[in-house]
Amino acid sequence: MSEQGGRPAGRPDDWWGQLYDDSTEDTGPTTAPDSVDDRFASAKNTLTGHPPTALPRDAEPGDGGAGRRDRESAGTGPREAPLPAQRTTGPPSAASPAVPASPPPPGATTAASFREPAPPTVEPREPEPAAPSPPPPSALDYVGSGPPTYDPEPTALPAAEPDGLGELVADTVLDGARYGACTVRAVSLRGDSARYRGEPRRDALLTARFGTGEQALVLVAMASGVRATPGAHLAAAEACRWIGRAVGHSRQRLVEDLRAARRGQLKSGLHRLTDRSLGRLRASAAEQGVDPDAYTASLRCLLLPADPDCRTRVFFGVGDGGLFRLRDGAWQDIEPRLTPAEAPDGDRFTMDLGIPTPPSPYEPAPQPPPEPFRFRASLARPGDALVMCSAGLAEPLRGEPALCAYLARRWSGRTPPGLAAFLADAQVRVKGYADDRTAAAVWEA
């Protein structure tokens, strides 16, 4: 017996000759001297059971037989290296049995059976036109000379009463719609100052549709309560509800006047509806036992017909704010300009000599003159953007050119911004302007 790891007794490579002898049944008879290629082919045949296609014995893959013989004769070609000796721990045997060929296990993939599937045939198609994408949401926090004083996000919530939870208003209200030839976006934001102090939003917003189909009428109303007055947000919300109720009941007549472009009838009719709504607000103040001059609000409204053939847009209301038109990338301030001497009906002017009249001891104190009624009917053009806003946004638009330029770039496209983008644009801040902001924009297709 040989030592562990030694060669078996007898001829050193006798076991190799017995395995790859010419008379071995699993390799077949050979007629040429043995080579590395023959050994590789025999081993592969033993493992897979499929004899490979043999190359000429005097040629290598990709080379002629003469080239191989020339390299071997020159001593530069590949030489046959002996394989390492087989290590055995048992007694030497006269001959090692041939390794039987076993079939591949079920499901196994052999070299002969593997075929890469051909790629599927795809019929060429014409590319579909890309739909216009809305502008991305704005990431700008402020414009102007420097950052505003207050934080950009809400800080404190308004105080709440257990029995008055219905009087709470949200920090932000956002709405939108598309009717006829116009797309509407509307938002109301609590100002930075009110957010810091935990005061409720004094601005109120109402968007409502009355009727169906082309007979429908869209109303956007916004109101602002008196600053530093308890219940100012309640007065603003009540003013929007009263004017909404009045417009809703008069919807059919208003639609007819809009289609026929009866400017005079529209102005006088909407003036009566506005006075009636603000009168109900004063009556509500008397019922609550509060000062009517404190429990009031400025009111601004837009009327938009749903008929796509009617391009008339009507603005009306009382109090401060702004009305702007964005046309061809440039802002136009189209707020109706009034004088203090204008009569309540908004059509006649009287002389005002500036001579104060002493109060009479026999007559009650006169009522303060009502706010001048503002009215404007305009014909929209495709590509226009009409913007109505409260004083919280109108003042920085008139006082900060950087804000005008930024919003002009954002809102001049043919595609109106989405709700999120419009909200981000409306809350771009300017130092020195921290009031509530309410805005409604109408894009014309």
Coordinates of C-alpha atoms in Angstrom, one line a residue:
M1 CA 0.0 0.0 0.0
S2 CA 1.3 3.4 -0.8
E3 CA 1.4 6.4 1.5
Q4 CA -1.6 8.7 1.5
G5 CA -1.5 11.0 -1.4
G6 CA 1.1 8.9 -3.3
R7 CA 0.8 7.3 -6.7
P8 CA -0.5 3.7 -7.1
A9 CA 2.0 1.0 -7.7
G10 CA 3.0 0.0 -11.2
R11 CA 3.3 2.4 -14.1
P12 CA 3.0 6.0 -12.9
D13 CA 0.2 6.9 -15.4
D14 CA -1.2 3.5 -16.0
W15 CA -4.7 4.6 -14.6
W16 CA -4.8 7.4 -17.1
G17 CA -4.0 5.2 -20.0
Q18 CA -6.6 2.7 -18.9
L19 CA -9.3 5.5 -18.8
Y20 CA -8.4 7.0 -22.2
D21 CA -7.0 4.0 -24.0
D22 CA -7.9 3.5 -27.6
S23 CA -10.0 0.5 -26.7
T24 CA -12.1 2.3 -24.1
E25 CA -15.8 1.9 -25.0
D26 CA -17.1 5.3 -24.0
T27 CA -14.5 7.3 -26.0
G28 CA -14.3 5.2 -29.2
P29 CA -11.3 4.1 -31.0
T30 CA -8.7 6.8 -31.9
T31 CA -6.4 6.8 -34.9
A32 CA -4.3 9.8 -34.1
P33 CA -2.0 10.7 -31.1
D34 CA -3.8 11.9 -28.0
S35 CA -4.2 15.7 -27.5
V36 CA -5.8 18.2 -25.1
D37 CA -8.7 18.6 -27.4
D38 CA -9.3 14.8 -27.4
R39 CA -9.3 14.7 -23.7
F40 CA -11.7 17.7 -23.4
A41 CA -14.1 16.1 -25.9
S42 CA -14.0 12.8 -24.1
A43 CA -14.6 14.4 -20.7
K44 CA -17.5 16.4 -22.0
N45 CA -19.0 13.4 -23.7
T46 CA -18.8 11.5 -20.4
L47 CA -20.6 14.2 -18.4
T48 CA -23.3 15.2 -20.9
G49 CA -23.8 12.0 -22.9
H50 CA -23.7 14.0 -26.2
P51 CA -20.6 13.7 -28.4
P52 CA -19.5 17.2 -29.6
T53 CA -18.5 18.0 -33.1
A54 CA -14.8 17.2 -33.3
L55 CA -12.3 19.6 -34.8
P56 CA -9.5 18.3 -37.0
R57 CA -6.7 16.9 -34.9
D58 CA -4.1 19.0 -36.5
A59 CA -6.1 22.3 -36.2
E60 CA -7.1 24.5 -33.4
P61 CA -10.4 26.5 -33.3
G62 CA -10.0 29.3 -35.8
D63 CA -6.7 28.1 -37.1
G64 CA -5.5 25.8 -39.9
G65 CA -3.7 22.5 -39.2
A66 CA -0.5 23.6 -40.9
G67 CA -0.2 26.6 -38.6
R68 CA -0.5 24.4 -35.6
R69 CA 2.1 22.0 -36.9
D70 CA 4.5 24.9 -37.7
R71 CA 4.1 26.3 -34.2
E72 CA 4.7 22.9 -32.6
S73 CA 7.7 22.3 -34.7
A74 CA 9.1 25.7 -33.8
G75 CA 8.5 25.2 -30.2
T76 CA 6.1 28.1 -29.8
G77 CA 2.8 26.3 -30.0
P78 CA 0.8 25.0 -27.0
R79 CA 2.2 22.0 -25.2
E80 CA 0.2 19.2 -23.5
A81 CA 0.6 19.6 -19.8
P82 CA 0.2 16.6 -17.6
L83 CA -2.8 16.6 -15.2
P84 CA -2.1 16.4 -11.5
A85 CA -1.9 13.0 -10.0
Q86 CA -5.0 11.5 -8.4
R87 CA -4.8 11.5 -4.7
T88 CA -6.2 8.3 -3.1
T89 CA -6.5 7.0 0.4
G90 CA -7.5 3.4 -0.4
P91 CA -5.5 0.5 -1.7
P92 CA -4.2 0.8 -5.3
S93 CA -6.2 -0.9 -7.9
A94 CA -5.1 -2.3 -11.2
A95 CA -7.5 -0.2 -13.1
S96 CA -9.9 2.6 -12.4
P97 CA -13.4 2.0 -13.7
A98 CA -14.8 4.3 -16.3
V99 CA -17.2 7.1 -15.0
P100 CA -20.7 6.2 -16.2
A101 CA -22.6 8.8 -18.1
S102 CA -25.7 9.9 -16.1
P103 CA -28.7 11.7 -17.6
P104 CA -29.2 15.3 -16.5
P105 CA -31.8 15.9 -13.8
P106 CA -35.3 16.8 -14.7
G107 CA -35.7 20.4 -15.6
A108 CA -31.9 20.9 -16.2
T109 CA -30.8 22.9 -19.2
T110 CA -28.0 21.4 -21.2
A111 CA -25.7 23.2 -23.7
A112 CA -27.3 21.4 -26.6
S113 CA -30.9 22.1 -25.6
F114 CA -30.6 25.8 -24.6
R115 CA -31.8 28.2 -27.2
E116 CA -32.2 32.0 -26.5
P117 CA -35.7 33.1 -27.5
A118 CA -36.0 35.5 -30.3
P119 CA -37.1 39.0 -29.4
P120 CA -40.8 39.8 -30.1
T121 CA -41.5 41.7 -33.2
V122 CA -42.9 45.2 -32.4
E123 CA -44.8 47.1 -35.1
P124 CA -43.7 50.7 -35.4
R125 CA -46.2 53.2 -34.1
E126 CA -46.5 56.9 -34.7
P127 CA -45.6 58.9 -31.5
E128 CA -48.6 60.4 -29.8
P129 CA -48.5 64.2 -29.3
A130 CA -47.4 65.1 -25.8
A131 CA -50.1 66.8 -23.7
P132 CA -49.1 70.3 -22.3
S133 CA -47.9 70.0 -18.8
P134 CA -48.9 72.5 -16.1
P135 CA -46.2 74.7 -14.6
P136 CA -44.5 73.0 -11.7
P137 CA -45.4 74.2 -8.1
S138 CA -43.5 77.3 -7.1
A139 CA -40.7 76.9 -4.6
L140 CA -40.2 80.6 -4.1
D141 CA -40.8 81.8 -0.5
Y142 CA -40.6 85.6 -0.9
V143 CA -39.6 88.4 -3.2
G144 CA -38.3 91.9 -2.6
S145 CA -35.5 93.3 -0.5
G146 CA -35.4 90.7 2.2
P147 CA -37.3 88.0 4.1
P148 CA -40.5 88.9 5.9
T149 CA -40.6 89.3 9.7
Y150 CA -42.9 86.3 10.4
D151 CA -42.4 82.6 9.8
P152 CA -43.8 81.3 6.5
E153 CA -45.9 78.5 8.2
P154 CA -48.7 78.8 10.7
T155 CA -47.6 79.1 14.3
A156 CA -50.7 79.4 16.6
L157 CA -54.3 78.3 16.2
P158 CA -57.1 80.7 17.0
A159 CA -58.9 80.3 20.4
A160 CA -62.0 78.0 20.3
E161 CA -65.1 77.8 22.4
P162 CA -66.7 74.5 23.1
D163 CA -70.2 75.8 22.1
G164 CA -68.9 77.8 19.1
L165 CA -66.9 75.3 17.0
G166 CA -69.0 76.2 14.0
E167 CA -67.5 79.6 14.0
L168 CA -63.9 78.3 13.4
V169 CA -62.4 78.9 10.0
A170 CA -59.5 77.1 8.4
D171 CA -56.1 78.6 7.8
T172 CA -56.4 78.1 4.0
V173 CA -59.3 77.5 1.6
L174 CA -58.6 76.4 -2.0
D175 CA -61.1 75.8 -4.8
G176 CA -61.3 75.6 -8.6
A177 CA -63.4 74.8 -11.6
R178 CA -63.7 75.0 -15.4
Y179 CA -66.9 76.1 -17.1
G180 CA -67.4 77.4 -20.6
A181 CA -64.3 79.0 -22.0
C182 CA -62.8 79.8 -18.6
T183 CA -60.8 78.1 -15.8
V184 CA -61.2 79.4 -12.3
R185 CA -58.8 79.2 -9.4
A186 CA -59.6 80.6 -6.0
V187 CA -57.7 80.7 -2.7
S188 CA -57.9 82.4 0.7
L189 CA -54.9 82.4 3.1
R190 CA -54.5 83.6 6.7
G191 CA -51.9 86.3 6.8
D192 CA -48.5 85.9 8.5
S193 CA -49.4 88.3 11.3
A194 CA -52.7 86.4 12.1
R195 CA -50.8 83.1 12.0
Y196 CA -48.2 84.4 14.5
R197 CA -50.8 85.9 16.9
G198 CA -53.3 83.0 16.7
E199 CA -56.0 85.1 15.2
P200 CA -58.7 83.7 12.8
R201 CA -58.6 84.5 9.1
R202 CA -60.7 87.7 8.5
D203 CA -61.1 87.0 4.8
A204 CA -63.9 84.7 3.6
L205 CA -64.3 83.0 0.2
L206 CA -67.4 81.6 -1.6
T207 CA -67.4 79.8 -4.9
A208 CA -70.8 78.6 -6.1
R209 CA -72.6 77.4 -9.3
F210 CA -76.2 78.1 -9.8
G211 CA -78.1 76.2 -12.5
T212 CA -76.9 73.5 -14.9
G213 CA -75.6 73.3 -18.5
E214 CA -75.1 76.5 -20.5
Q215 CA -77.7 78.2 -18.2
A216 CA -75.4 77.9 -15.2
L217 CA -73.9 81.0 -13.5
V218 CA -70.7 80.8 -11.5
L219 CA -70.2 83.3 -8.6
V220 CA -66.9 83.9 -6.8
A221 CA -67.4 86.2 -3.8
M222 CA -64.8 87.3 -1.2
A223 CA -65.2 89.5 1.8
S224 CA -62.8 91.0 4.4
G225 CA -63.9 91.9 8.0
V226 CA -62.8 95.0 9.9
R227 CA -59.3 94.7 11.3
A228 CA -58.8 94.2 15.0
T229 CA -62.6 93.6 15.6
P230 CA -64.0 90.6 17.4
G231 CA -66.1 88.5 15.1
A232 CA -64.7 90.1 11.9
H233 CA -64.4 86.7 10.3
L234 CA -68.0 85.9 11.1
A235 CA -69.2 89.2 9.4
A236 CA -67.1 88.4 6.3
A237 CA -68.6 84.9 6.0
E238 CA -72.1 86.2 6.5
A239 CA -71.6 88.8 3.8
C240 CA -70.6 86.1 1.3
R241 CA -73.6 84.0 2.2
W242 CA -76.1 86.9 1.8
I243 CA -74.8 87.9 -1.6
G244 CA -74.6 84.3 -2.7
R245 CA -78.3 83.8 -1.7
A246 CA -79.3 87.0 -3.6
V247 CA -77.5 86.0 -6.8
G248 CA -78.8 82.5 -6.7
H249 CA -82.4 83.6 -6.5
S250 CA -81.8 86.1 -9.4
R251 CA -79.8 83.7 -11.5
Q252 CA -82.2 83.4 -14.5
R253 CA -82.5 87.2 -15.0
L254 CA -78.7 87.7 -14.6
V255 CA -77.9 85.1 -17.2
E256 CA -80.3 86.8 -19.7
D257 CA -78.7 90.2 -19.1
L258 CA -75.2 88.7 -19.5
R259 CA -76.1 87.1 -22.8
A260 CA -77.7 90.3 -24.1
A261 CA -74.9 92.5 -22.7
R262 CA -77.3 94.7 -20.9
R263 CA -74.8 96.7 -18.9
G264 CA -77.2 99.2 -17.4
Q265 CA -79.6 96.5 -16.2
L266 CA -76.7 94.5 -14.7
K267 CA -75.2 97.4 -12.9
S268 CA -78.5 98.6 -11.3
G269 CA -79.7 95.0 -10.5
L270 CA -76.4 94.0 -8.8
H271 CA -76.2 97.3 -6.9
R272 CA -79.6 96.5 -5.4
L273 CA -78.5 93.0 -4.5
T274 CA -75.4 94.3 -2.9
D275 CA -77.2 96.9 -0.8
R276 CA -79.7 94.4 0.3
S277 CA -77.0 91.9 1.4
L278 CA -75.1 94.5 3.4
G279 CA -78.4 95.7 4.9
R280 CA -79.1 92.3 6.2
L281 CA -75.6 92.2 7.6
R282 CA -76.3 95.4 9.6
A283 CA -79.6 93.9 10.8
S284 CA -77.7 90.9 12.0
A285 CA -75.3 93.1 13.9
A286 CA -78.3 94.8 15.6
E287 CA -79.7 91.4 16.6
Q288 CA -76.4 90.5 18.2
G289 CA -76.1 93.8 20.0
V290 CA -72.8 94.8 18.3
D291 CA -71.8 97.9 16.5
P292 CA -73.0 97.8 12.9
D293 CA -69.9 99.8 11.8
A294 CA -67.7 97.1 13.3
Y295 CA -69.7 94.1 12.2
T296 CA -69.4 94.8 8.4
A297 CA -67.1 93.8 5.6
S298 CA -65.8 94.8 2.2
L299 CA -67.3 92.6 -0.6
R300 CA -66.1 91.8 -4.1
C301 CA -67.7 89.4 -6.6
L302 CA -67.2 87.9 -10.1
L303 CA -70.0 86.6 -12.3
L304 CA -69.0 84.1 -14.9
P305 CA -71.6 82.6 -17.3
A306 CA -71.1 78.9 -18.2
D307 CA -72.2 79.5 -21.8
P308 CA -69.0 79.2 -23.9
D309 CA -70.3 81.7 -26.4
C310 CA -70.7 84.4 -23.8
R311 CA -67.4 86.1 -23.0
T312 CA -68.8 88.8 -20.7
R313 CA -67.2 88.9 -17.2
V314 CA -68.8 91.1 -14.5
F315 CA -67.1 92.4 -11.4
F316 CA -69.1 94.3 -8.7
G317 CA -68.8 95.0 -5.0
V318 CA -67.8 97.6 -2.3
G319 CA -64.7 98.2 -0.4
D320 CA -60.9 97.9 -0.9
G321 CA -59.2 95.4 -3.0
G322 CA -57.9 95.0 -6.5
L323 CA -59.0 93.9 -10.0
F324 CA -56.2 93.2 -12.5
R325 CA -55.9 91.8 -16.0
L326 CA -52.9 89.9 -17.3
R327 CA -52.7 90.3 -21.1
D328 CA -49.8 89.5 -23.3
G329 CA -47.5 89.1 -20.2
A330 CA -48.3 92.6 -18.8
W331 CA -50.4 93.6 -15.8
Q332 CA -53.3 96.1 -16.2
D333 CA -54.9 97.6 -13.1
I334 CA -58.6 97.8 -14.1
E335 CA -60.1 98.5 -10.7
P336 CA -63.0 101.0 -11.1
R337 CA -61.9 104.4 -9.9
L338 CA -64.5 106.3 -7.9
T339 CA -64.6 109.7 -6.2
P340 CA -66.1 110.2 -2.7
A341 CA -68.8 112.4 -4.2
E342 CA -70.4 109.6 -6.2
A343 CA -74.0 108.9 -5.3
P344 CA -75.1 105.6 -3.9
D345 CA -76.5 104.4 -7.2
G346 CA -73.0 104.8 -8.8
D347 CA -74.2 106.7 -11.9
R348 CA -74.7 110.4 -10.7
F349 CA -72.3 112.9 -9.2
T350 CA -73.1 115.8 -6.9
M351 CA -71.3 118.9 -5.9
D352 CA -69.2 118.7 -2.7
L353 CA -68.1 122.2 -1.5
G354 CA -66.4 120.9 1.6
I355 CA -68.4 123.0 4.0
P356 CA -69.2 121.0 7.2
T357 CA -72.9 121.1 8.3
P358 CA -73.4 121.3 12.1
P359 CA -75.7 118.6 13.4
S360 CA -79.2 119.7 14.2
P361 CA -80.4 119.1 17.8
Y362 CA -83.8 118.3 16.5
E363 CA -82.8 115.5 14.1
P364 CA -81.0 112.2 14.7
A365 CA -77.4 111.9 13.6
P366 CA -77.2 111.1 9.9
Q367 CA -76.1 107.6 8.8
P368 CA -72.6 107.4 7.4
P369 CA -72.5 107.4 3.6
P370 CA -72.5 103.9 2.2
E371 CA -69.4 102.6 0.4
P372 CA -69.3 103.5 -3.3
F373 CA -70.5 100.7 -5.4
R374 CA -67.9 99.4 -7.9
F375 CA -69.0 97.8 -11.2
R376 CA -67.1 96.7 -14.3
A377 CA -68.3 94.5 -17.3
S378 CA -65.5 93.5 -19.7
L379 CA -65.2 91.3 -22.7
A380 CA -62.6 88.6 -22.3
R381 CA -60.1 87.6 -24.9
P382 CA -58.4 84.2 -25.4
G383 CA -55.2 84.1 -23.3
D384 CA -56.4 86.7 -20.8
A385 CA -56.1 86.1 -17.0
L386 CA -58.5 88.2 -14.9
V387 CA -57.5 88.5 -11.2
M388 CA -59.8 89.7 -8.4
C389 CA -58.2 89.9 -4.9
S390 CA -58.6 91.4 -1.5
A391 CA -56.5 94.2 -0.2
G392 CA -54.0 91.7 1.3
L393 CA -52.8 90.8 -2.2
A394 CA -53.7 94.0 -4.1
E395 CA -51.4 96.2 -2.0
P396 CA -48.2 94.1 -2.6
L397 CA -49.1 93.8 -6.3
R398 CA -49.3 97.6 -6.5
G399 CA -46.3 98.2 -4.3
E400 CA -43.7 95.5 -5.2
P401 CA -42.6 95.2 -8.9
A402 CA -40.8 91.9 -8.2
L403 CA -44.1 90.2 -7.2
C404 CA -45.8 91.5 -10.3
A405 CA -43.0 90.2 -12.5
Y406 CA -42.9 86.8 -10.8
L407 CA -46.7 86.2 -11.1
A408 CA -46.7 87.5 -14.6
R409 CA -44.2 84.8 -15.6
R410 CA -46.2 82.1 -13.7
W411 CA -49.7 83.0 -14.9
S412 CA -49.0 84.1 -18.6
G413 CA -49.1 80.6 -20.0
R414 CA -52.0 79.1 -22.0
T415 CA -52.3 76.3 -19.5
P416 CA -53.7 77.4 -16.2
P417 CA -51.8 76.3 -13.1
G418 CA -53.2 73.5 -11.0
L419 CA -54.6 74.0 -7.5
A420 CA -51.3 73.3 -5.8
A421 CA -49.3 75.5 -8.1
F422 CA -51.8 78.4 -7.7
L423 CA -51.7 78.1 -4.0
A424 CA -47.9 78.2 -4.0
D425 CA -47.9 81.3 -6.2
A426 CA -50.5 83.1 -4.1
Q427 CA -48.5 82.7 -0.9
V428 CA -45.2 84.2 -2.2
R429 CA -44.6 86.8 0.5
V430 CA -43.3 90.3 0.5
K431 CA -41.7 92.1 3.5
G432 CA -44.1 94.6 5.0
Y433 CA -47.3 92.9 3.8
A434 CA -48.7 90.4 6.3
D435 CA -52.5 90.6 5.9
D436 CA -54.8 87.9 4.8
R437 CA -54.8 87.1 1.1
T438 CA -57.7 86.1 -1.0
A439 CA -57.6 85.9 -4.8
A440 CA -59.6 84.5 -7.7
A441 CA -58.1 84.1 -11.2
V442 CA -59.9 83.3 -14.4
W443 CA -58.0 82.0 -17.4
E444 CA -59.6 82.3 -20.9
A445 CA -59.2 79.5 -23.4

